[in-house]
Amino acid sequence: QVQLVESGGGSVQAGGSLRLSCAASRSTASNYCMAWFRQAPGKEREEVAAIDSADNTRSSDSVKGRFTISKDNAKNTLYLQMNSLKPEDTATYYCAAAGPYPWAPACHPGWEYSYWGQGTQVTVSS
């Protein structure tokens, strides 16, 4: 079992920045997939960015070049640095984890995540 707690959401004007944090209750350094998702009202949840145990990352086309996912294994914390925010980035952001696996997972798009945080709201005004 892994408990995840997000923080760092808030309201910001377009062009601004926020950094989201996700504290895990245990180490997710080895053989885990970690990811950030978001869901806006009336829309489906979408994966924003993901990172694997080797620190390979990917992000969706909608945030590429603006958002960066990273993790600090010593602090059991996942981050999402969000720059050049747009009103369309407004959503509830969720941290997710999957693992541990007996192998290094590929964490490809569509990976099934077992653990979820409660979400943190990000609102971007124009």
PDB file of C-alpha atoms in Angstrom, residues 11-19 66-67 81-87 89 122-126:
ATOM      1  CA  SER A  11      -4.724  29.997  -8.611  1.00  0.00           C
ATOM      2  CA  VAL A  12      -2.369  31.718 -11.016  1.00  0.00           C
ATOM      3  CA  GLN A  13      -2.584  33.987 -14.016  1.00  0.00           C
ATOM      4  CA  ALA A  14      -1.807  32.764 -17.490  1.00  0.00           C
ATOM      5  CA  GLY A  15       1.917  32.627 -18.084  1.00  0.00           C
ATOM      6  CA  GLY A  16       2.631  31.889 -14.442  1.00  0.00           C
ATOM      7  CA  SER A  17       4.186  28.859 -12.795  1.00  0.00           C
ATOM      8  CA  LEU A  18       3.323  26.362 -10.086  1.00  0.00           C
ATOM      9  CA  ARG A  19       5.099  23.335  -8.667  1.00  0.00           C
ATOM     10  CA  ARG A  66       6.075  23.553 -20.357  1.00  0.00           C
ATOM     11  CA  PHE A  67       5.710  20.871 -17.661  1.00  0.00           C
ATOM     12  CA  GLN A  81       6.917  21.840 -12.412  1.00  0.00           C
ATOM     13  CA  MET A  82       4.393  23.739 -14.499  1.00  0.00           C
ATOM     14  CA  ASN A  83       5.527  26.792 -16.446  1.00  0.00           C
ATOM     15  CA  SER A  84       3.807  29.027 -18.988  1.00  0.00           C
ATOM     16  CA  LEU A  85       0.437  27.977 -17.627  1.00  0.00           C
ATOM     17  CA  LYS A  86      -2.626  28.412 -19.806  1.00  0.00           C
ATOM     18  CA  PRO A  87      -6.316  28.631 -18.879  1.00  0.00           C
ATOM     19  CA  ASP A  89      -4.481  23.745 -17.836  1.00  0.00           C
ATOM     20  CA  VAL A 122      -5.020  24.247 -10.309  1.00  0.00           C
ATOM     21  CA  THR A 123      -6.857  27.265 -11.699  1.00  0.00           C
ATOM     22  CA  VAL A 124      -5.334  29.441 -14.407  1.00  0.00           C
ATOM     23  CA  SER A 125      -7.032  32.724 -15.234  1.00  0.00           C
ATOM     24  CA  SER A 126      -6.607  34.661 -18.446  1.00  0.00           C
TER      25      SER A 126
END
